[in-house]
Steps between C-alpha positions, in 0.01 A plus 500: 500500500243322719376833640458636141290195396287528811441876431395417145258234625346739750469765234316255265264384774420866581423569131278190482307598813455859379366380167264259681366794705454711185317211330273455806425867504404504126278194546328658805449822318352316200251317725407828671440679164283205382287530811440873437 
């Protein structure tokens, strides 16, 4: 059971990090388009 909980926590952290990366990319692209 402990291993399962740990796997779920890792999965959630990976999803959060990937969404943060996507948000950062979107913000950077918005700034870039505004400069153009």
